[in-house]
Amino acid sequence: MTAPEDAKRIAELREQIRRHDFRYYVLDDPEVSDARYDALMAELRALEEAHPGLVTPDSPTQRVGGAPSGAFGEVVHAVPMLSLDNAFTEQDVVDFDRRVRERLDVESVEYSAEPKIDGLAISLRYERGKLVQAATRGDGTKGEDVTANVRAIRSVPLTLRGTDVPPLLEVRGEVYMTRRSFEQLNRRAGERGEKTFVNPRNAAAGSLRQLDPKVTASRALDLFCYGVGATGHWPVPRRHSEVLAALREFGLRTCPAIEVVAGVRGALDYYGRIGRRRDALGYDIDGVVYKVDRLDWQRDLGFVARAPRWAVAHKFPAQEETTVVRDVEFQVGRTGALTPVARLEPVFVGGVTVSNVTLHNMDELARKDVRIGDTVVVRRAGDVIPEVVRVIPDLRPKDARVVKLPKQCPVCGSHVTRDEGEAVARCSGGLVCSAQRREALRHFASRRAMDIEGLGDKLVEQLVDAGRVETPADLYSLTADELAGLERMGPKSAANLVEALERSKQTTLPRFLFALGIRDVGESTALALATHFGRLEALESATLDEVQQVRDVGPVVAAHVRDFFDEPRNRKVIAELRHRGVSWPDVAPTRASGEGPLSGETLVITGTLASLTRDEARDAARAAGATVTDSVSKKTTLLVVGADAGSKLRKAQELGITIIDEDEFRRRIGAGDR
Ligand code: I6G
């Protein structure tokens, strides 16, 4: 090609690449594959190498350029970068809205609502559509010049889109790292023995403040824009939401979750919705921001000190806090497993007060190196159980105590064993140990097991401590009179409990097997055992080899099952339970024939089931003889539908396939009602 043709092609390629960047980063709707995009970039690079005179700083090939700088220069913001007032409660937001309406003397206000990204505030300066400077917030008046590094962020356009770009535009936004990129970065750092980052925000900050832009380029940073600073002669739209729409047209990325909401009700509703989606967003947010949408009203409201009167940040409860470990104690579980539990100085985190946190087992405790007296970071995200994220070594007192595994069970004094290579230590006391008895009884009574309504943890504790109940069979000899004599028990609740005990006697074989609390026999294994053998007697007399024939039962679980039934005390308890009237209908066994209640069915499961995970349901269906597949086709004979089912349900309806709900599915596999 001649030079003029090359110049034309270079311009075309740059234009195409910018368009693809826009579609990918701003619209989230790419038009071409990654491979096609890479090919366009490679072609542009080759042409620019052939014609170095045609290279321009805003070419997509020039994101990472120049040698590492020694330091960051200082930038004075043309318009200061303000801070936001915080609201921590609904009442704070109600008060904010009332102040806004009173000052404006209006009935109701529309707010632009958006997630508050947990990243770093940044200001980008575009002159005649070209990115000329990027600066951190700093103290709000002066920040650091991070232009070279911000150019390396792929979602930041080096040139604004369109023919009508303003001569000057300062854009404000938040640089952040997605959780996925953060995890990848930390995994790689861990593999290389390098220091890892504490959270995505720190990783983003560390990456942006790299002296070598090549390092920043390798760190998958992102940007969401949330407003403007200096705007020169740009005819600024009339509403904040329109400003954001205009920024998107210029090729700048804004958060897709932004909405305009009506009044304080709309704002609080938005807060609730975003809060529920928080974990699914893929990036960390620490609240939502409400801004008066009309810009003339924003001007009327003005500022107090360094914060606008027209905006507020409604914060979520912090998900991480620091506190002190007062002690570490060991709890004994149903199977005798000793679990170290940290007793904490109570701390309010993720919306609740946390005073105890499990440390899982000795390996986990050693990995985190938690000692008594340590200051630790505790995290509680959403409904996830709280955890100790890490110790803060600098705050470790000199007399911090290392936690040792006790030699004796803290409850019954039996010796503690820990097998080679096992993380879990166990009390060897079996049902002699009242903690194991208590846990075994709690499990027996639980909803998914015998479902004895009203037999709560406290009551079990009282009955065990009083020596009244030693085995599950003893529960069925309790009378309303003696129950009514217990603490916090009236005659009515005592009568209700006796009734619940009576009701629980009619059960199913899978529930009964699950309730026995055999080590490693969860709900799905119990179901598989029940459908394989059909009758309890068949399982009781099965050899180790025969138990291993059950789908998904390996040698370890089979040995636990065998050990359980070989123990005379366990057989005695089972006999007593049956003697007291616990019974179930037999299940058609799949063992002999390979046949089961679902033999011949080709089954698909869709949506969320309430009582079984997807894997458990698949295992159970297979154990009942079905062939389980992922997608609905003409071969499918049965569709099991849970909550929020989508296209599979529609397709099955179109094909006229039999559709059953979870309860019917449970009935067909012999698992009984939920
Ligand atoms: O720090 C901020 C984060 C997010 C903001 C902000 C924002 O809007 C979504 N908006 C303003 C006006 C300010 N700081 C000053």
XYZ file of C-alpha atoms and ligand atoms in Angstrom:
689
model
C 0.000 0.000 0.000
C 1.135 3.546 -0.633
C 1.548 5.934 2.278
C -1.771 7.782 1.670
C -3.613 4.490 1.548
C -1.892 3.396 4.763
C -2.823 6.664 6.440
C -6.431 6.118 5.421
C -6.395 2.550 6.708
C -4.805 3.682 10.001
C -7.618 6.213 10.484
C -10.221 3.548 9.663
C -8.709 1.056 12.072
C -8.574 3.597 14.911
C -12.175 4.489 14.284
C -13.240 0.842 14.276
C -11.287 0.023 17.441
C -12.822 3.022 19.252
C -16.257 1.894 18.190
C -15.589 -1.615 19.476
C -14.257 -0.193 22.776
C -17.473 1.823 23.111
C -19.665 -1.186 22.425
C -17.670 -3.384 24.777
C -17.077 -1.034 27.716
C -19.988 1.394 27.608
C -22.833 -0.533 26.012
C -21.669 -3.913 27.287
C -22.702 -5.271 23.906
C -19.632 -6.205 21.822
C -20.057 -6.596 18.080
C -16.919 -8.615 17.392
C -15.021 -11.482 18.987
C -11.876 -10.870 21.038
C -9.872 -12.502 18.250
C -11.253 -10.088 15.630
C -10.517 -7.144 17.930
C -6.950 -8.380 18.495
C -6.480 -8.738 14.731
C -7.537 -5.114 14.163
C -5.089 -3.976 16.858
C -2.291 -6.071 15.346
C -2.917 -4.589 11.898
C -2.872 -1.058 13.320
C 0.346 -1.733 15.230
C 2.044 -3.090 12.103
C 1.013 -0.065 10.020
C 2.155 2.360 12.703
C 5.493 0.571 12.919
C 5.882 0.992 9.159
C 4.976 4.700 9.454
C 6.218 6.035 12.806
C 5.423 9.553 11.648
C 1.712 8.723 11.659
C 1.599 7.651 15.319
C -0.508 10.018 17.462
C -0.820 10.016 21.279
C -4.548 9.232 21.109
C -4.059 6.118 18.983
C -5.441 2.998 20.728
C -1.934 1.526 20.453
C -0.535 4.291 22.640
C -2.275 3.546 25.918
C 0.912 2.456 27.627
C 3.852 4.573 26.636
C 6.965 6.215 27.921
C 9.383 5.155 30.620
C 8.289 4.780 34.241
C 8.157 8.191 35.929
C 10.023 8.860 39.175
C 7.006 10.317 40.975
C 3.556 11.783 40.440
C 3.225 15.494 39.779
C 0.665 17.697 41.510
C -2.577 18.769 39.826
C -4.801 21.612 41.059
C -8.424 20.744 40.253
C -10.122 23.467 38.179
C -13.308 22.759 40.141
C -12.695 21.228 43.612
C -13.596 17.583 44.116
C -16.054 17.700 46.982
C -17.053 15.079 49.452
C -20.541 13.764 50.200
C -22.473 13.837 53.429
C -23.340 10.388 54.734
C -26.682 8.949 55.790
C -26.547 5.828 57.960
C -30.234 5.274 58.669
C -33.548 5.617 56.852
C -34.328 8.526 59.149
C -31.175 10.320 57.937
C -32.460 9.986 54.359
C -35.953 11.153 55.323
C -34.351 14.189 56.994
C -32.202 14.873 53.918
C -35.259 14.784 51.646
C -37.229 17.045 53.991
C -34.399 19.629 54.075
C -34.170 19.550 50.266
C -37.941 20.028 49.798
C -38.153 22.778 52.412
C -35.308 24.764 50.873
C -36.744 24.387 47.385
C -40.296 24.826 48.637
C -41.556 21.911 46.559
C -43.753 18.876 47.291
C -41.622 16.161 45.822
C -38.194 15.703 44.271
C -36.844 13.272 41.706
C -33.478 11.815 42.616
C -30.847 10.218 40.450
C -29.842 7.139 42.433
C -26.701 5.117 41.852
C -24.451 2.623 43.644
C -21.522 4.158 45.494
C -18.557 2.282 44.103
C -15.867 1.368 46.619
C -12.930 2.614 44.554
C -10.859 5.767 44.083
C -12.280 9.081 42.961
C -10.626 10.434 39.844
C -10.911 13.455 37.571
C -10.313 13.213 33.818
C -9.694 16.305 31.737
C -10.601 16.244 28.047
C -9.588 19.150 25.811
C -11.103 19.178 22.317
C -12.107 15.603 22.976
C -8.625 14.325 23.855
C -7.681 12.996 27.286
C -4.982 15.385 28.493
C -4.884 14.798 32.217
C -6.061 12.430 34.936
C -5.712 13.204 38.620
C -6.592 11.548 41.912
C -8.922 13.329 44.318
C -6.134 14.066 46.817
C -7.388 16.574 49.377
C -10.145 17.693 47.002
C -8.246 20.792 45.878
C -4.983 19.185 44.736
C -4.447 15.632 43.552
C -1.725 13.545 41.942
C -1.144 13.394 38.236
C -1.835 9.799 37.214
C -2.407 10.466 33.502
C 0.023 7.808 32.240
C -1.636 5.146 34.388
C -5.224 6.129 33.640
C -4.450 5.951 29.914
C -3.666 2.286 30.537
C -7.262 1.615 31.681
C -8.987 0.162 28.665
C -12.440 1.500 29.479
C -11.163 5.115 29.594
C -11.480 6.590 26.084
C -8.387 8.507 24.944
C -10.657 10.384 22.511
C -14.312 11.246 23.099
C -16.832 9.991 20.561
C -18.900 12.135 18.243
C -18.488 15.352 16.307
C -20.044 17.601 18.930
C -17.594 17.146 21.803
C -17.087 20.120 24.132
C -13.809 22.055 23.926
C -13.299 21.391 27.636
C -14.795 18.686 29.802
C -13.699 17.483 33.224
C -15.251 14.163 34.111
C -15.455 12.756 37.628
C -15.609 9.059 38.322
C -14.488 6.126 40.377
C -11.675 3.746 39.403
C -12.243 0.250 40.752
C -11.309 -3.385 40.336
C -13.877 -6.142 39.897
C -13.844 -8.903 42.499
C -12.900 -11.383 39.819
C -9.846 -9.385 38.695
C -8.904 -8.884 42.334
C -9.015 -12.615 43.016
C -6.993 -13.365 39.875
C -4.417 -10.742 40.810
C -4.067 -12.117 44.339
C -3.875 -15.705 43.090
C -1.029 -14.797 40.743
C 0.722 -12.776 43.471
C 0.350 -15.720 45.868
C 1.822 -18.145 43.312
C 4.840 -15.894 42.908
C 5.216 -15.445 46.651
C 4.439 -11.730 46.354
C 2.385 -9.621 48.735
C -1.361 -9.922 48.230
C -3.920 -7.115 48.511
C -6.471 -6.954 51.288
C -9.492 -5.998 49.156
C -10.363 -4.790 45.639
C -10.188 -1.146 46.698
C -6.599 -1.451 47.951
C -5.678 -3.399 44.839
C -7.138 -0.620 42.658
C -5.306 2.068 44.643
C -2.018 0.141 44.515
C -2.414 -0.440 40.796
C -3.203 3.173 39.979
C -0.238 4.442 41.951
C 2.260 2.254 40.111
C 5.210 4.226 38.813
C 5.323 1.988 35.757
C 2.154 2.280 33.616
C 2.915 -1.183 32.172
C 2.123 -2.625 35.586
C -1.138 -0.633 35.727
C -1.998 -1.921 32.257
C -1.670 -5.507 33.475
C -4.088 -4.918 36.347
C -7.621 -4.879 34.857
C -8.885 -1.609 36.333
C -12.267 -0.169 35.396
C -13.980 3.197 35.569
C -17.526 4.404 36.192
C -18.172 8.125 35.647
C -20.626 9.865 37.971
C -20.456 13.564 37.176
C -18.602 16.530 35.726
C -16.274 19.247 37.006
C -15.263 22.107 34.708
C -17.403 22.116 31.553
C -16.177 25.254 29.663
C -18.757 26.315 27.119
C -20.555 22.973 26.956
C -24.322 23.509 26.966
C -24.854 21.363 30.057
C -28.176 19.436 30.003
C -30.932 20.299 32.492
C -30.809 17.146 34.581
C -28.075 15.089 36.183
C -29.453 11.934 34.525
C -29.123 13.696 31.150
C -25.508 14.621 31.932
C -24.794 10.941 32.529
C -26.555 10.015 29.276
C -24.416 12.578 27.442
C -21.245 11.146 29.022
C -22.263 7.734 27.718
C -22.700 9.224 24.232
C -19.153 10.593 24.488
C -17.978 7.034 25.099
C -17.538 7.281 28.857
C -18.659 4.412 31.030
C -21.386 4.956 33.627
C -22.849 2.459 36.047
C -25.743 0.538 34.425
C -27.610 0.386 37.757
C -28.340 4.144 37.787
C -32.043 5.077 38.024
C -34.159 8.188 38.477
C -36.489 7.609 41.445
C -39.432 9.549 42.847
C -39.073 11.046 46.296
C -37.754 9.517 49.471
C -39.900 6.366 49.029
C -38.314 5.715 45.640
C -34.869 6.355 47.095
C -35.308 3.912 49.982
C -36.819 1.311 47.699
C -33.770 1.633 45.424
C -31.481 1.221 48.435
C -33.228 -2.034 49.345
C -33.089 -3.385 45.800
C -29.408 -2.573 45.305
C -28.640 -3.998 48.749
C -30.156 -7.319 47.714
C -28.205 -7.338 44.459
C -24.999 -6.228 46.118
C -23.199 -9.576 46.017
C -24.208 -10.184 42.396
C -22.836 -6.868 41.097
C -19.283 -8.178 40.698
C -17.696 -5.089 42.263
C -17.716 -3.703 45.787
C -20.060 -0.865 46.695
C -20.440 0.723 50.095
C -23.818 2.390 49.684
C -25.912 4.333 47.211
C -25.855 8.032 46.314
C -28.987 10.121 45.787
C -28.677 13.377 43.867
C -31.389 15.928 43.143
C -31.860 15.283 39.435
C -32.720 18.839 38.306
C -29.503 20.837 37.933
C -31.253 24.220 38.431
C -32.423 22.884 41.806
C -28.887 21.705 42.556
C -27.671 25.268 41.920
C -30.414 26.680 44.180
C -29.449 24.313 46.972
C -25.697 24.994 46.768
C -23.177 23.703 49.292
C -22.404 23.595 52.981
C -18.704 23.551 53.762
C -17.258 21.016 51.319
C -20.361 18.964 50.570
C -23.293 19.625 48.247
C -26.733 20.072 49.842
C -28.272 18.269 46.863
C -26.622 14.869 47.365
C -26.167 12.300 50.089
C -24.403 8.933 50.349
C -26.663 6.347 52.017
C -24.140 3.888 53.403
C -24.552 0.147 53.831
C -23.472 -1.241 57.186
C -19.719 -1.917 56.971
C -18.971 -5.509 55.970
C -15.584 -5.533 57.657
C -14.595 -4.336 61.099
C -11.706 -4.940 63.458
C -12.052 -6.377 66.931
C -10.071 -8.287 69.560
C -10.038 -12.052 70.158
C -10.750 -12.501 73.868
C -10.506 -16.269 73.863
C -10.671 -19.352 71.663
C -12.861 -22.196 72.895
C -13.621 -25.601 71.425
C -17.162 -26.688 70.608
C -18.022 -30.343 70.227
C -20.312 -31.272 67.359
C -22.645 -34.170 66.641
C -19.891 -36.420 65.314
C -17.460 -35.348 68.043
C -15.603 -32.874 65.826
C -13.894 -30.176 67.879
C -14.369 -26.744 66.342
C -12.294 -23.809 67.550
C -14.524 -20.777 68.065
C -13.137 -17.275 68.630
C -14.883 -15.319 71.383
C -14.686 -11.710 70.281
C -15.054 -8.297 71.771
C -18.588 -7.748 70.348
C -18.477 -5.792 67.093
C -21.225 -4.385 64.848
C -20.548 -5.598 61.314
C -22.754 -6.244 58.272
C -25.786 -5.041 60.242
C -25.479 -7.387 63.271
C -23.424 -7.655 66.453
C -20.923 -10.475 66.213
C -19.314 -11.981 69.318
C -18.434 -15.537 68.207
C -16.824 -16.663 64.995
C -15.953 -20.197 63.979
C -12.346 -20.834 63.034
C -13.418 -24.166 61.453
C -10.491 -26.428 62.383
C -6.873 -26.464 63.545
C -5.454 -26.158 60.018
C -7.521 -23.082 59.324
C -6.566 -21.606 62.674
C -2.878 -22.212 61.935
C -3.190 -20.805 58.412
C -4.638 -17.563 59.723
C -2.360 -17.679 62.788
C -5.056 -16.372 65.103
C -3.870 -15.956 68.707
C -5.723 -14.952 71.849
C -5.322 -11.186 72.249
C -4.952 -10.560 68.506
C -6.767 -7.783 66.703
C -8.524 -9.324 63.731
C -10.576 -8.198 60.741
C -14.068 -9.716 60.884
C -16.227 -9.847 57.786
C -19.944 -10.431 57.420
C -21.283 -10.025 53.893
C -24.999 -10.417 53.257
C -26.329 -13.513 54.974
C -22.979 -15.270 54.880
C -21.773 -16.427 58.300
C -19.205 -14.056 59.811
C -15.546 -14.966 59.426
C -12.133 -13.854 60.592
C -10.497 -12.567 57.439
C -7.029 -11.984 58.879
C -4.978 -10.941 61.841
C -3.414 -7.474 61.999
C 0.143 -8.483 62.976
C 1.235 -4.959 63.919
C -1.361 -4.901 66.690
C -0.376 -8.250 68.228
C 0.342 -7.810 71.946
C 3.499 -9.357 73.396
C 1.482 -11.713 75.566
C -0.750 -12.997 72.719
C -1.364 -16.715 73.323
C -1.029 -19.477 70.729
C -4.112 -21.724 70.638
C -3.423 -25.401 71.380
C -5.680 -28.339 70.624
C -6.866 -29.742 73.967
C -5.844 -33.332 74.772
C -9.164 -33.944 76.526
C -12.669 -33.143 75.334
C -13.690 -29.889 77.050
C -17.161 -31.331 77.647
C -16.720 -34.950 78.757
C -12.990 -35.330 79.332
C -12.592 -38.237 76.865
C -9.359 -38.126 74.916
C -9.178 -36.160 71.687
C -7.916 -37.866 68.531
C -6.706 -36.417 65.288
C -5.904 -38.754 62.423
C -2.836 -38.266 60.234
C -3.537 -35.700 57.519
C -6.994 -34.878 58.958
C -7.840 -31.262 59.678
C -10.549 -32.257 62.142
C -9.875 -33.387 65.717
C -12.538 -35.441 67.496
C -13.700 -36.329 70.964
C -13.598 -40.096 71.346
C -16.467 -40.139 73.869
C -19.302 -40.885 71.438
C -22.711 -40.677 73.103
C -21.028 -40.635 76.525
C -20.234 -37.027 75.656
C -23.213 -34.819 76.474
C -22.229 -32.316 73.765
C -22.413 -35.033 71.124
C -25.686 -36.262 72.572
C -27.119 -32.772 72.490
C -26.024 -32.156 68.906
C -27.257 -35.574 67.815
C -30.663 -34.833 69.327
C -30.836 -31.375 67.755
C -30.046 -32.911 64.407
C -32.586 -35.706 64.903
C -35.331 -33.173 65.640
C -34.378 -30.693 62.894
C -36.780 -29.714 60.127
C -35.133 -31.735 57.365
C -34.798 -34.776 59.624
C -37.730 -35.805 61.906
C -39.147 -32.277 61.891
C -40.199 -32.134 65.553
C -41.694 -28.691 65.800
C -41.096 -26.894 69.091
C -38.104 -28.980 70.196
C -35.630 -26.094 70.168
C -31.953 -26.010 71.112
C -32.568 -24.694 74.634
C -35.068 -27.412 75.416
C -32.749 -30.146 74.146
C -30.040 -28.707 76.360
C -32.299 -28.754 79.418
C -33.395 -32.336 78.762
C -29.824 -33.543 78.257
C -28.464 -31.633 81.255
C -31.204 -33.059 83.446
C -30.241 -36.551 82.248
C -33.826 -37.079 81.068
C -32.990 -37.731 77.430
C -29.954 -39.698 76.335
C -30.970 -41.085 72.961
C -33.520 -40.030 70.350
C -35.773 -42.872 71.509
C -36.087 -41.214 74.945
C -37.787 -38.237 73.293
C -40.830 -40.373 72.554
C -41.360 -41.214 76.223
C -41.710 -37.558 77.254
C -45.096 -36.681 78.728
C -46.914 -33.363 78.631
C -46.866 -33.230 82.444
C -43.147 -33.507 82.842
C -42.513 -31.124 79.926
C -44.836 -28.544 81.468
C -42.645 -28.574 84.578
C -39.585 -27.405 82.629
C -38.307 -23.837 82.523
C -40.051 -21.571 79.977
C -42.613 -24.294 79.182
C -46.319 -23.825 79.786
C -48.984 -26.553 79.576
C -49.945 -25.369 76.078
C -46.448 -25.614 74.585
C -45.918 -28.932 76.372
C -49.098 -30.321 74.806
C -48.065 -28.946 71.409
C -44.682 -30.606 71.668
C -46.173 -33.982 72.569
C -48.423 -33.626 69.541
C -45.449 -32.715 67.333
C -43.574 -35.769 68.613
C -46.551 -37.927 67.761
C -46.805 -36.422 64.261
C -43.104 -36.922 63.599
C -43.480 -40.685 64.029
C -44.941 -40.949 60.538
C -41.837 -40.293 58.501
C -39.984 -41.525 55.408
C -36.981 -43.811 55.201
C -34.658 -41.123 53.739
C -35.609 -38.689 56.515
C -35.116 -41.371 59.167
C -31.681 -42.340 57.823
C -30.669 -38.691 57.668
C -31.959 -38.136 61.227
C -29.748 -40.925 62.594
C -26.764 -38.625 62.072
C -24.439 -41.211 60.529
C -21.144 -39.527 59.820
C -20.996 -38.040 56.286
C -24.541 -39.154 55.483
C -26.276 -35.967 54.420
C -29.709 -35.686 52.896
C -28.760 -36.815 49.413
C -26.749 -39.828 50.621
C -29.644 -40.807 52.894
C -31.942 -40.604 49.897
C -29.574 -42.683 47.764
C -29.277 -45.349 50.476
C -33.045 -45.471 50.942
C -33.870 -45.808 47.265
C -31.118 -48.346 46.708
C -32.102 -50.694 49.529
C -35.792 -49.876 49.846
C -36.018 -51.278 53.398
C -34.029 -50.477 56.524
C -33.381 -54.176 57.246
C -31.734 -54.551 53.838
C -29.354 -51.705 54.592
C -28.648 -52.927 58.122
C -27.578 -56.308 56.862
C -25.702 -55.104 53.747
C -21.978 -55.814 53.525
C -19.423 -53.057 53.075
C -19.176 -53.966 49.392
C -22.919 -53.808 48.952
C -23.114 -50.366 50.575
C -20.435 -49.201 48.187
C -22.625 -50.195 45.252
C -24.892 -47.263 46.091
C -24.474 -44.421 43.663
C -21.957 -41.815 44.898
C -21.097 -43.772 48.053
C -17.332 -44.315 48.286
C -15.325 -46.496 50.668
C -15.123 -43.866 53.435
C -18.847 -43.191 53.631
C -19.627 -46.902 53.236
C -17.350 -47.634 56.215
C -19.142 -45.007 58.325
C -22.493 -46.563 57.435
C -21.269 -50.041 58.278
C -19.650 -48.878 61.570
C -22.892 -47.214 62.563
C -25.010 -50.321 62.088
C -22.333 -52.580 63.628
C -22.585 -50.640 66.886
C -25.073 -52.502 69.118
C -26.065 -49.289 70.932
C -27.213 -47.789 67.652
C -29.240 -50.866 66.738
C -30.845 -50.759 70.137
C -31.878 -47.112 69.675
C -33.356 -47.914 66.252
C -35.307 -50.843 67.709
C -36.656 -48.627 70.501
C -37.688 -45.931 68.044
C -39.632 -48.441 65.999
C -41.085 -49.924 69.139
C -42.376 -46.471 70.105
C -44.119 -46.175 66.763
C -41.682 -44.461 64.390
C -42.503 -45.849 60.955
C -42.301 -45.171 57.245
C -43.504 -46.715 54.041
C -40.974 -48.926 52.266
C -39.419 -47.548 49.103
C -39.262 -49.599 45.886
C -35.591 -50.634 45.851
C -33.414 -49.939 42.824
C -30.755 -52.386 44.042
C -31.835 -55.718 42.678
C -33.091 -54.733 39.272
C -31.387 -51.392 38.762
C -35.022 -50.356 38.540
C -36.411 -47.485 40.548
C -39.483 -45.294 40.717
C -38.040 -43.091 37.984
C -36.628 -45.855 35.763
C -37.139 -45.086 32.110
C -37.522 -41.341 32.719
C -35.189 -38.812 31.104
C -35.348 -35.976 33.526
C -34.316 -32.300 33.609
C -34.318 -30.102 36.711
C -34.851 -26.354 36.341
C -35.211 -23.428 38.754
C -34.358 -23.419 42.448
C -35.665 -26.183 44.680
C -36.404 -25.340 48.296
C -35.357 -28.578 49.962
C -32.511 -29.880 47.813
C -29.563 -28.340 46.038
C -29.391 -28.975 42.315
C -26.703 -31.631 42.829
C -28.659 -33.390 45.558
C -31.763 -33.487 43.377
C -29.799 -34.898 40.440
C -28.211 -37.556 42.670
C -31.585 -38.483 44.075
C -33.160 -38.717 40.615
C -30.322 -40.940 39.403
C -30.576 -43.072 42.518
C -34.269 -43.498 41.690
C -33.331 -44.795 38.248
C -33.748 -41.682 36.057
C -31.370 -40.497 33.366
C -30.618 -36.870 34.204
C -29.730 -34.373 31.487
C -29.112 -30.622 31.350
C -31.278 -29.476 28.495
C -34.853 -30.047 27.458
C -35.245 -31.935 24.188
C -37.702 -34.296 22.520
C -36.065 -37.105 24.547
C -36.979 -35.463 27.870
C -39.892 -37.186 29.593
C -40.069 -35.295 32.899
C -39.269 -31.731 33.951
C -38.895 -30.917 37.657
C -39.624 -27.230 38.189
C -38.413 -25.092 41.091
C -38.744 -21.353 41.734
C -37.796 -18.827 39.037
C -37.706 -21.364 36.211
C -37.078 -19.816 32.799
C -36.646 -20.969 29.233
C -36.491 -24.716 30.029
C -40.008 -24.549 31.416
C -41.297 -22.749 28.309
C -39.617 -25.259 26.034
C -41.024 -28.227 27.989
C -44.511 -26.709 27.744
C -44.102 -26.305 23.990
C -42.997 -29.941 23.662
C -45.832 -31.212 25.864
C -43.463 -32.800 28.408
C -44.790 -33.836 31.836
C -43.970 -31.124 34.350
C -43.884 -31.777 38.103
C -43.100 -29.575 41.082
C -40.727 -30.269 43.931
C -43.305 -31.901 46.190
C -44.343 -34.333 43.492
C -40.685 -35.052 42.737
C -40.062 -35.851 46.414
C -43.072 -38.135 46.469
C -41.932 -39.981 43.353
C -38.431 -40.632 44.701
C -39.835 -41.712 48.048
C -38.497 -38.720 49.977
C -41.920 -37.715 51.292
C -43.090 -34.197 51.928
C -40.827 -31.309 52.716
O -17.357 10.325 45.983
C -18.434 10.215 45.217
C -18.870 8.992 44.799
C -19.999 8.892 44.004
C -19.128 11.387 44.845
C -20.273 11.283 44.035
C -20.699 10.007 43.616
O -21.785 9.956 42.858
C -22.252 8.699 42.489
N -20.942 12.389 43.678
C -20.529 13.580 44.097
C -21.288 14.786 43.714
C -19.396 13.691 44.896
N -18.685 12.614 45.263
C -18.924 15.004 45.377
